[in-house]
Coordinates of C-alpha atoms in Angstrom, one line a residue:
X256 CA 29.4 93.0 -1.6
X257 CA 26.7 90.3 -1.5
X258 CA 23.7 92.4 -0.5
X259 CA 21.5 89.5 0.6
X260 CA 24.3 88.4 2.9
X261 CA 24.7 91.9 4.2
X262 CA 20.9 92.1 4.9
X263 CA 21.1 88.7 6.7
X264 CA 24.0 89.9 8.9
X265 CA 22.0 93.0 9.9
X266 CA 18.9 91.0 10.7
X267 CA 21.0 88.5 12.7
X268 CA 22.0 91.3 15.1
X269 CA 18.5 92.9 15.0
X270 CA 16.9 89.6 16.0
X271 CA 19.4 89.2 19.0
X272 CA 20.9 86.1 17.3
X273 CA 17.7 84.1 17.9
X274 CA 17.9 82.7 14.3
X275 CA 21.1 81.4 12.7
X276 CA 22.5 83.9 10.1
X277 CA 22.5 81.1 7.4
X278 CA 18.8 80.4 8.3
X279 CA 18.0 84.1 7.8
X280 CA 19.9 84.2 4.6
X281 CA 18.0 81.2 3.2
X282 CA 14.7 82.8 4.1
X283 CA 15.3 86.2 2.4
X284 CA 13.3 86.6 -0.7
X285 CA 13.3 88.8 -3.8
X286 CA 9.8 90.4 -4.0
X287 CA 7.9 89.7 -7.1
X288 CA 7.0 93.4 -7.5
X289 CA 9.7 96.0 -7.4
X290 CA 7.3 98.4 -5.6
X291 CA 7.7 96.0 -2.6
X292 CA 11.5 96.5 -2.4
X293 CA 14.6 94.7 -3.5
X294 CA 14.9 92.2 -0.6
X295 CA 12.2 90.9 1.8
X296 CA 12.2 88.9 5.0
X297 CA 9.1 87.0 6.2
X298 CA 8.9 87.3 10.0
X299 CA 6.7 84.3 10.7
X300 CA 9.5 82.1 12.1
X301 CA 10.2 84.6 14.9
X302 CA 6.6 84.8 16.1
X303 CA 6.9 81.8 18.3
X304 CA 10.4 82.7 19.6
X305 CA 9.4 86.3 20.4
X306 CA 5.8 85.6 21.3
X307 CA 4.7 88.5 19.1
X308 CA 2.7 88.8 16.0
X309 CA 4.9 88.7 12.9
X310 CA 3.5 92.1 11.8
X311 CA 4.7 93.7 15.0
X312 CA 8.2 92.1 14.7
X313 CA 8.4 93.5 11.1
X314 CA 7.4 97.0 12.3
X315 CA 9.8 97.1 15.2
X316 CA 12.7 95.8 13.1
X317 CA 12.0 98.3 10.3
X318 CA 12.3 101.1 12.8
X319 CA 15.5 99.7 14.3
X320 CA 17.5 99.3 11.0
X321 CA 19.7 102.2 9.9
X322 CA 22.1 101.4 7.1
X323 CA 23.5 103.6 4.3
X324 CA 22.9 100.8 1.8
X325 CA 19.2 100.9 2.4
X326 CA 17.3 104.0 1.3
X327 CA 14.1 102.7 2.8
X328 CA 13.1 99.9 5.2
X329 CA 9.4 99.2 5.7
X330 CA 7.0 96.7 7.2
X331 CA 4.4 95.3 4.8
X332 CA 2.2 93.0 6.9
X333 CA 4.5 90.2 8.2
X334 CA 7.2 91.1 5.7
X335 CA 10.2 93.3 6.2
X336 CA 11.1 95.0 2.9
X337 CA 14.3 96.9 2.1
X338 CA 15.0 99.2 -0.8
X339 CA 18.6 99.4 -1.8
X340 CA 20.5 102.5 -2.7
X341 CA 20.3 102.0 -6.4
X342 CA 23.0 104.3 -7.6
X343 CA 25.6 103.0 -5.2
X344 CA 24.6 99.3 -5.7
X345 CA 24.6 99.7 -9.5
X346 CA 28.1 101.2 -9.4
X347 CA 29.4 98.4 -7.1
X348 CA 27.8 95.6 -9.1
X349 CA 29.0 96.8 -12.4
X350 CA 32.6 97.3 -11.1
X351 CA 32.6 93.8 -9.5
X352 CA 31.7 92.2 -12.9
X353 CA 34.2 94.3 -14.8
X354 CA 37.0 93.6 -12.3
X355 CA 36.2 89.9 -12.0
X356 CA 35.0 89.3 -15.6
X357 CA 34.5 85.5 -16.2
X358 CA 35.3 84.9 -12.5
X359 CA 32.2 86.8 -11.4
X360 CA 30.0 84.3 -9.5
X361 CA 33.0 81.9 -8.8
X362 CA 33.0 80.4 -5.3
X363 CA 35.1 77.9 -3.3
X364 CA 32.3 75.7 -2.0
X365 CA 34.2 72.5 -3.1
X366 CA 37.6 73.4 -1.7
X367 CA 39.3 71.4 -4.4
X368 CA 37.4 68.2 -3.7
X369 CA 37.2 65.7 -6.6
X370 CA 33.7 64.8 -8.0
X371 CA 33.4 61.9 -10.4
X372 CA 30.6 62.2 -12.9
X373 CA 29.3 59.1 -14.7
X374 CA 27.6 60.6 -17.7
X375 CA 26.7 60.1 -21.4
X376 CA 27.5 56.4 -21.4
X377 CA 25.9 55.3 -24.7
X378 CA 25.7 51.6 -25.7
X379 CA 28.2 50.6 -28.4
X380 CA 26.9 49.2 -31.6
X381 CA 23.8 51.5 -31.4
X382 CA 23.5 55.0 -32.8
X383 CA 23.9 58.0 -30.6
X384 CA 20.2 59.0 -30.4
X385 CA 18.5 62.1 -29.0
X386 CA 17.8 59.9 -25.9
X387 CA 21.5 60.0 -25.0
X388 CA 21.6 63.8 -25.3
X389 CA 20.2 64.4 -21.8
X390 CA 22.9 62.5 -19.8
X391 CA 25.6 64.1 -21.9
X392 CA 24.7 67.8 -21.7
X393 CA 23.3 67.6 -18.1
X394 CA 26.5 65.9 -17.0
X395 CA 28.7 68.4 -18.8
X396 CA 26.9 71.4 -17.4
X397 CA 27.1 70.1 -13.9
X398 CA 30.8 69.5 -14.3
X399 CA 31.3 73.1 -15.4
X400 CA 29.2 74.5 -12.5
X401 CA 31.2 72.2 -10.1
X402 CA 34.4 73.6 -11.5
X403 CA 33.2 77.2 -11.0
X404 CA 32.4 76.5 -7.4
X405 CA 35.8 75.1 -6.4
X406 CA 35.4 71.3 -7.2
X407 CA 37.6 69.2 -9.5
X408 CA 35.2 67.3 -11.8
X409 CA 36.2 64.0 -13.4
X410 CA 34.0 63.2 -16.4
X411 CA 33.6 59.5 -17.0
X412 CA 32.0 58.1 -20.1
X413 CA 31.0 54.7 -18.8
X414 CA 30.3 53.1 -22.2
X415 CA 27.7 50.3 -22.4
X416 CA 30.2 47.9 -24.0
X417 CA 29.2 44.7 -22.2
X418 CA 26.1 42.7 -21.5
X419 CA 23.6 40.2 -23.0
X420 CA 22.7 42.7 -25.8
X421 CA 26.1 41.9 -27.4
X422 CA 25.2 38.2 -27.4
X423 CA 22.0 39.1 -29.2
X424 CA 23.8 41.3 -31.7
X425 CA 26.4 38.6 -32.5
X426 CA 23.5 36.1 -33.1
X427 CA 21.8 38.7 -35.4
X428 CA 25.0 39.4 -37.3
X429 CA 25.8 35.7 -37.8
X430 CA 22.2 35.0 -39.0
X431 CA 21.3 38.0 -41.1
X432 CA 24.4 40.2 -41.3
X433 CA 26.5 41.1 -44.3
X434 CA 30.2 42.0 -43.6
X435 CA 30.5 44.3 -46.6
X436 CA 27.4 46.2 -45.6
X437 CA 28.4 46.5 -42.0
X438 CA 31.9 47.7 -42.9
X439 CA 30.4 50.3 -45.1
X440 CA 27.8 51.7 -42.7
X441 CA 28.5 50.1 -39.4
X442 CA 26.2 51.7 -36.9
X443 CA 23.1 51.9 -39.2
X444 CA 23.5 48.2 -40.2
X445 CA 24.1 47.1 -36.6
X446 CA 21.0 49.0 -35.4
X447 CA 18.9 47.3 -38.2
X448 CA 20.3 43.9 -37.0
X449 CA 19.4 44.7 -33.4
X450 CA 15.8 45.7 -34.5
X451 CA 15.5 42.5 -36.6
X452 CA 16.5 40.3 -33.7
X453 CA 13.7 41.8 -31.5
X454 CA 11.2 41.4 -34.3
X455 CA 12.1 37.7 -34.9
X456 CA 12.3 36.8 -31.2
X457 CA 8.5 37.2 -30.9
X458 CA 8.1 34.3 -33.3
X459 CA 11.1 32.4 -32.1
X460 CA 11.8 32.8 -28.4
X461 CA 14.8 30.4 -28.5
X462 CA 16.8 33.2 -30.0
X463 CA 17.0 34.7 -26.5
X464 CA 18.8 31.5 -25.4
X465 CA 21.2 31.8 -28.3
X466 CA 21.9 35.4 -27.3
X467 CA 22.7 34.4 -23.8
X468 CA 25.0 31.6 -24.9
X469 CA 27.0 34.0 -27.2
X470 CA 27.3 36.5 -24.3
X471 CA 28.6 33.6 -22.1
X472 CA 31.2 32.9 -24.8
X473 CA 32.1 36.6 -24.8
X474 CA 32.6 36.4 -21.0
X475 CA 34.8 33.3 -21.5
X476 CA 37.0 35.3 -23.9
X477 CA 36.0 33.1 -26.9
X478 CA 38.1 34.3 -29.9
X479 CA 35.3 34.8 -32.5
X480 CA 33.0 36.5 -30.0
X481 CA 35.8 38.9 -28.8
X482 CA 36.9 39.8 -32.4
X483 CA 33.3 40.8 -33.3
X484 CA 32.8 42.7 -30.0
X485 CA 36.1 44.7 -30.5
X486 CA 35.1 45.6 -34.0
X487 CA 31.6 46.8 -32.9
X488 CA 33.2 48.8 -30.1
X489 CA 35.9 50.6 -32.3
X490 CA 33.4 51.6 -35.0
X491 CA 30.9 52.9 -32.4
X492 CA 33.6 55.0 -30.7
X493 CA 34.5 56.7 -34.0
X494 CA 30.9 57.8 -34.4
X495 CA 30.5 58.9 -30.7
X496 CA 33.7 61.0 -30.8
X497 CA 32.5 62.8 -33.9
X498 CA 29.3 63.8 -32.0
X499 CA 31.2 64.8 -28.8
X500 CA 33.4 67.0 -31.0
X501 CA 30.3 68.7 -32.4
X502 CA 28.9 69.3 -28.9
X503 CA 32.3 70.5 -27.7
X504 CA 32.4 67.9 -24.9
X505 CA 35.4 65.9 -23.7
X506 CA 35.9 63.2 -21.1
X507 CA 38.6 62.3 -18.6
X508 CA 37.9 58.6 -18.9
X509 CA 36.2 56.3 -21.5
X510 CA 36.4 53.2 -19.4
X511 CA 33.2 51.3 -20.0
X512 CA 31.6 48.3 -18.5
X513 CA 34.1 45.8 -20.0
X514 CA 37.0 47.5 -18.1
X515 CA 35.5 46.0 -14.8
X516 CA 35.5 42.4 -16.0
X517 CA 38.5 41.5 -14.0
X518 CA 37.4 43.5 -11.0
X519 CA 34.2 41.8 -10.1
X520 CA 35.5 38.7 -8.4
X521 CA 36.8 41.0 -5.7
X522 CA 33.2 42.4 -5.2
X523 CA 31.8 38.8 -4.8
X524 CA 34.6 37.9 -2.3
X525 CA 34.0 41.1 -0.3
X526 CA 30.3 40.3 -0.1
X527 CA 31.0 36.7 0.8
X528 CA 33.5 37.7 3.4
X529 CA 30.9 40.0 5.0
X530 CA 28.3 37.2 4.8
X531 CA 26.0 39.4 2.7
X532 CA 25.5 36.9 -0.2
X533 CA 22.4 34.6 -0.1
X534 CA 21.0 32.3 -2.8
X535 CA 17.6 33.0 -4.4
X536 CA 16.3 30.8 -7.2
X537 CA 19.8 29.7 -8.1
X538 CA 21.1 33.3 -8.3
X539 CA 23.3 35.1 -5.7
X540 CA 21.8 38.2 -4.2
X541 CA 22.2 40.7 -1.3
X542 CA 19.0 40.7 0.7
X543 CA 17.7 44.3 1.2
X544 CA 14.3 43.5 2.7
X545 CA 15.2 45.3 5.9
X546 CA 15.4 48.4 3.7
X547 CA 12.1 47.7 2.0
X548 CA 13.9 47.0 -1.3
X549 CA 14.0 44.0 -3.6
X550 CA 17.2 41.9 -3.4
X551 CA 20.2 43.2 -5.3
X552 CA 21.2 40.6 -7.9
X553 CA 25.0 40.0 -8.0
X554 CA 25.4 36.8 -10.0
X555 CA 22.9 34.9 -12.2
X556 CA 22.3 31.2 -12.0
X557 CA 24.5 30.6 -15.0
X558 CA 27.4 32.5 -13.3
X559 CA 27.0 35.7 -15.5
X560 CA 27.5 39.0 -13.7
X561 CA 25.0 41.8 -13.6
X562 CA 25.0 45.7 -13.7
X563 CA 25.0 45.8 -9.9
X564 CA 28.2 43.7 -9.7
X565 CA 29.9 45.9 -12.3
X566 CA 28.7 49.2 -10.7
X567 CA 30.0 48.0 -7.3
X568 CA 33.4 47.3 -8.8
X569 CA 33.3 50.7 -10.6
X570 CA 32.5 52.5 -7.3
X571 CA 35.4 50.9 -5.5
X572 CA 37.8 51.6 -8.4
X573 CA 36.8 55.2 -8.6
X574 CA 37.1 55.8 -4.9
X575 CA 40.5 54.2 -4.8
X576 CA 41.7 56.0 -8.0
X577 CA 40.2 59.5 -7.6
X578 CA 39.5 59.7 -3.8
X579 CA 36.3 61.5 -4.6
X580 CA 34.3 63.6 -2.2
X581 CA 31.2 63.0 -4.3
X582 CA 30.4 60.5 -7.1
X583 CA 27.5 61.5 -9.4
X584 CA 25.6 59.2 -11.8
X585 CA 23.7 61.2 -14.4
X586 CA 21.3 58.4 -15.4
X587 CA 17.5 58.4 -16.3
X588 CA 14.8 58.3 -13.6
X589 CA 14.0 54.6 -14.4
X590 CA 17.3 53.6 -12.8
X591 CA 16.6 55.1 -9.3
X592 CA 16.0 51.8 -7.6
X593 CA 19.3 50.4 -9.0
X594 CA 21.3 53.3 -7.5
X595 CA 19.4 53.1 -4.1
X596 CA 20.4 49.4 -4.0
X597 CA 24.0 50.1 -5.1
X598 CA 24.5 52.7 -2.3
X599 CA 22.8 50.5 0.3
X600 CA 25.1 47.5 -0.5
X601 CA 28.2 49.7 -0.2
X602 CA 27.0 50.9 3.2
X603 CA 26.4 47.3 4.3
X604 CA 30.1 46.7 3.3
X605 CA 31.0 49.5 5.8
X606 CA 31.9 52.1 3.2
X607 CA 30.5 55.4 4.7
X608 CA 31.9 57.3 1.6
X609 CA 28.8 55.9 -0.2
X610 CA 26.9 58.8 1.4
X611 CA 28.7 61.0 -1.2
X612 CA 27.2 59.0 -4.1
X613 CA 24.2 60.6 -5.8
X614 CA 21.9 59.5 -8.6
X615 CA 21.3 62.6 -10.8
X616 CA 18.1 61.5 -12.4
X617 CA 16.4 63.0 -15.4
X618 CA 13.3 62.5 -17.5
X619 CA 13.0 61.2 -21.1
X620 CA 13.1 63.0 -24.5
X621 CA 9.7 62.3 -26.1
X622 CA 8.7 62.2 -29.7
X623 CA 5.0 63.0 -30.2
X624 CA 4.5 62.3 -26.5
X625 CA 6.1 58.8 -26.7
X626 CA 9.4 57.4 -25.5
X627 CA 12.0 56.7 -28.3
X628 CA 12.9 53.1 -28.5
X629 CA 16.0 51.6 -30.1
X630 CA 14.5 48.1 -30.1
X631 CA 11.6 49.2 -32.3
X632 CA 13.8 51.4 -34.5
X633 CA 11.9 54.5 -33.3
X634 CA 14.9 56.6 -32.8
X635 CA 15.9 60.2 -33.7
X636 CA 19.7 60.4 -34.4
X637 CA 21.4 63.2 -32.5
X638 CA 23.9 63.9 -35.2
X639 CA 21.2 64.4 -37.8
X640 CA 19.4 66.8 -35.4
X641 CA 22.6 68.8 -34.8
X642 CA 23.4 69.0 -38.5
X643 CA 19.9 70.1 -39.3
X644 CA 20.0 72.7 -36.6
X645 CA 23.3 74.0 -38.0
X646 CA 21.9 74.2 -41.5
X647 CA 18.8 76.1 -40.3
X648 CA 21.0 78.5 -38.4
X649 CA 23.1 79.0 -41.6
X650 CA 20.0 79.7 -43.6
X651 CA 18.9 82.3 -41.0
X652 CA 22.3 84.0 -41.1
X653 CA 22.3 84.1 -45.0
X654 CA 18.9 85.8 -44.8
X655 CA 19.5 88.3 -42.0
X656 CA 23.3 89.0 -41.8
X657 CA 25.2 87.4 -44.7
X658 CA 28.3 89.6 -44.3
X659 CA 29.4 88.4 -40.8
X660 CA 32.8 86.8 -40.4
X661 CA 33.1 83.0 -39.8
X662 CA 29.5 82.3 -40.9
X663 CA 30.0 78.5 -40.5
X664 CA 31.5 78.8 -37.1
X665 CA 28.6 81.1 -35.9
X666 CA 26.0 78.7 -37.5
X667 CA 27.6 75.8 -35.6
X668 CA 27.6 77.7 -32.4
X669 CA 23.9 78.7 -32.8
X670 CA 22.7 75.3 -34.0
X671 CA 24.5 73.3 -31.3
X672 CA 23.6 75.9 -28.6
X673 CA 20.0 75.6 -29.6
X674 CA 19.9 71.8 -29.1
X675 CA 21.7 72.0 -25.8
X676 CA 19.7 74.9 -24.4
X677 CA 16.4 73.3 -25.4
X678 CA 17.3 70.4 -23.1
X679 CA 18.8 72.3 -20.2
X680 CA 16.1 75.0 -19.8
X681 CA 13.9 72.2 -18.5
X682 CA 14.3 70.9 -14.9
X683 CA 16.2 67.6 -15.5
X684 CA 13.4 65.4 -13.9
X685 CA 10.9 66.6 -16.4
X686 CA 10.3 64.9 -19.8
X687 CA 11.2 67.0 -22.8
X688 CA 9.2 67.0 -26.0
X689 CA 11.6 67.0 -29.0
X690 CA 10.9 69.9 -31.4
X691 CA 13.6 71.3 -33.7
X692 CA 11.3 74.2 -34.6
X693 CA 11.0 75.3 -31.0
X694 CA 14.8 75.0 -30.4
X695 CA 15.8 77.5 -33.1
X696 CA 13.4 80.4 -32.5
X697 CA 15.2 83.7 -31.9
X698 CA 12.5 84.8 -29.6
X699 CA 11.2 83.2 -26.4
X700 CA 13.1 80.9 -24.0
X701 CA 15.7 79.6 -26.5
X702 CA 19.5 79.4 -26.8
X703 CA 19.5 81.6 -30.0
X704 CA 17.6 84.3 -28.1
X705 CA 20.3 84.5 -25.4
X706 CA 23.1 84.3 -27.9
X707 CA 21.5 87.1 -30.0
X708 CA 21.2 89.3 -26.9
X709 CA 24.9 88.8 -26.2
X710 CA 25.7 89.6 -29.8
X711 CA 23.5 92.8 -29.5
X712 CA 25.4 93.9 -26.4
X713 CA 28.8 93.2 -28.2
X714 CA 27.6 95.3 -31.2
X715 CA 26.7 98.2 -28.9
X716 CA 30.1 98.1 -27.3
X717 CA 31.8 98.1 -30.7
X718 CA 29.6 101.1 -31.8
X719 CA 30.2 102.9 -28.5
X720 CA 34.0 103.0 -29.1
X721 CA 34.4 103.7 -25.4
X722 CA 37.2 102.0 -23.5
X723 CA 35.6 100.7 -20.3
X724 CA 37.9 101.9 -17.5
X725 CA 36.9 100.3 -14.2
X726 CA 38.4 103.2 -12.2
X727 CA 36.2 105.8 -13.8
X728 CA 33.1 106.7 -11.7
X729 CA 29.9 104.9 -12.7
X730 CA 26.8 107.1 -12.2
X731 CA 23.9 105.2 -13.7
X732 CA 20.8 107.4 -13.3
X733 CA 18.3 105.3 -15.4
X734 CA 15.5 103.9 -13.4
X735 CA 15.1 101.4 -16.3
X736 CA 18.6 100.0 -15.5
X737 CA 17.6 98.7 -12.1
X738 CA 15.9 95.4 -13.2
X739 CA 19.1 94.6 -15.2
X740 CA 21.3 95.3 -12.1
X741 CA 18.9 93.2 -9.9
X742 CA 19.4 90.3 -12.3
X743 CA 23.2 90.6 -12.5
X744 CA 23.3 90.7 -8.6
X745 CA 21.6 87.3 -8.6
X746 CA 24.2 85.4 -10.6
X747 CA 26.5 84.2 -7.7
X748 CA 23.4 83.0 -5.8
X749 CA 22.1 81.2 -8.9
X750 CA 25.4 79.4 -9.4
X751 CA 25.4 78.4 -5.7
X752 CA 21.8 77.0 -5.9
X753 CA 22.6 75.2 -9.2
X754 CA 25.6 73.4 -7.7
X755 CA 23.8 72.4 -4.5
X756 CA 20.7 71.0 -6.4
X757 CA 22.7 69.7 -9.5
X758 CA 20.3 71.7 -11.6
X759 CA 21.6 73.5 -14.8
X760 CA 18.0 74.7 -15.6
X761 CA 18.5 77.4 -12.9
X762 CA 21.3 78.9 -15.0
X763 CA 19.4 78.5 -18.2
X764 CA 16.3 80.2 -16.8
X765 CA 18.6 82.9 -15.3
X766 CA 20.2 83.8 -18.6
X767 CA 16.7 84.1 -20.2
X768 CA 15.6 86.5 -17.4
X769 CA 18.8 88.6 -17.7
X770 CA 18.4 88.7 -21.6
X771 CA 14.8 89.8 -21.3
X772 CA 15.6 92.5 -18.7
X773 CA 18.5 93.8 -20.9
X774 CA 16.3 93.8 -24.1
X775 CA 13.7 95.8 -22.3
X776 CA 16.3 98.3 -21.2
X777 CA 17.7 98.5 -24.7
X778 CA 14.2 99.2 -26.1
X779 CA 13.6 102.0 -23.6
X780 CA 16.9 103.8 -23.3
X781 CA 19.0 105.4 -26.1
X782 CA 22.3 104.0 -24.8
X783 CA 24.7 105.9 -27.0
X784 CA 23.0 109.3 -27.4
X785 CA 23.5 110.9 -24.0
X786 CA 27.2 111.8 -23.7
X787 CA 27.1 112.3 -19.9
X788 CA 25.5 108.9 -19.4
X789 CA 27.1 107.0 -22.3
X790 CA 30.1 105.6 -20.3
X791 CA 28.0 104.4 -17.4
X792 CA 25.4 102.8 -19.7
X793 CA 28.1 101.1 -21.8
X794 CA 29.7 99.8 -18.5
X795 CA 26.3 98.2 -17.8
X796 CA 26.2 96.7 -21.3
X797 CA 29.7 95.3 -20.8
X798 CA 28.6 93.7 -17.5
X799 CA 25.6 92.1 -19.2
X800 CA 27.7 90.7 -22.0
X801 CA 30.2 89.2 -19.5
X802 CA 27.5 87.5 -17.4
X803 CA 25.5 86.2 -20.4
X804 CA 28.7 84.8 -21.9
X805 CA 29.6 83.1 -18.6
X806 CA 26.1 81.8 -18.0
X807 CA 26.0 80.3 -21.5
X808 CA 29.5 78.8 -20.9
X809 CA 28.2 77.0 -17.7
X810 CA 25.6 75.3 -20.0
X811 CA 28.3 74.2 -22.5
X812 CA 27.2 76.9 -25.1
X813 CA 29.4 79.5 -26.8
X814 CA 28.4 83.1 -27.2
X815 CA 29.2 84.6 -30.7
X816 CA 29.9 88.3 -30.9
X817 CA 27.9 88.5 -34.1
X818 CA 24.8 86.8 -35.3

């Protein structure tokens, strides 16, 4: 049973249906102090409807409610507080988790609808930096949460494999590149060439024109330009796939910007046919002044296409290919105007499905408070960070628990989990300060802390040697267990809130709260020593291990049984 929903249904009747049941549900709170009950409803919204003081409404409703699930209903000022029957609820919650296991918290909000997710999307011929981590792990977690709530996610790695930067890179390679060096260490050398180009362009601005000319040759399918581009792309993909494998992330499509080269004329014709294209300083644009936005650039004066043209073509292709109900773009905050323009242009073309397109924005990863820049060579390579995290995890295991099985596998799980969790515990729109030291702490709000708690629960279950039979009565008499039960009860609602707000940080914060509640319980109760309570306590431990493991999975993190 969903107790918040049950409370909402009772209040709906008690309030003579003056408020919608869903409205009541959304208004129900979990009190900060347990002494104020398990659920609370603020009566302010009814004051106008009933022409009574909210305190009076709370008092009258408290006297009118009689339900076996509530051991106490009381008015506290304008709040109506209820205290749940802890023994009954604890038994029901634990049985729910043990019966449903990894399906606990699953819902069918999406009803099988397809959601495309444009995520990760690094630029080829550049290293996969820490800056790309956010789109990759946020997108992956959102996909997992969507799947748990009844949607069918389609993860698209829209590679940055086209644009004027490739003209610049070809110029840099032809002027300063060394084929042997590039073949030996492709990405590192190409990055250095890209940095060199931007250093030299300050003294020689004509290099920009050369870059544009080479990109035009690329667009015209010039043989030399195409061969270099294909080489840069293939080598980059090899590096990216190695990193995705480390992160445990896969994609349903790797179609990048170049895939849409033959699909953009259609966009231009559609815009012309709808009389939406106008000329501005030699370029073709869609005027968005009525919507208080700058014009959307479709084609430059030299005929070259732009991001908007390509993204319009991609949106049409994805709608026709996948028939999505939602289309998400997991892209940094700085691109918000671009996506506002994109959706507005599609709406002007008469495509109402553009209402289902959403920009899932996020902040930057900072190093010493500053943005990382590929142009200036100030970049922290993601693969190096992950490898360092794995090595540190390995060292910790050697010091604390050298006899565990699959040491390397556990170290990889902890190292990778630490990097992912450090990102996802922050709300996606906040900037994140990069700190390897903070990531790997086994105490505080970190991935290793949650993984360690799961391992501790697994160890207790192994020591308890008790087969958890879900049909056996659960009689949990520990007052100390209630904060843990309260957290477990919250999981389905957290999943629902996370999917509706596209916010994995809700799940990350939740697993921290559950881990802290369990560790406090573990510190206060001798779980294995009381034979009468042993089964019920271990059933609670099992429920905690199931929910922690599933919560971590929704973040794209594994949960080792030993650490």
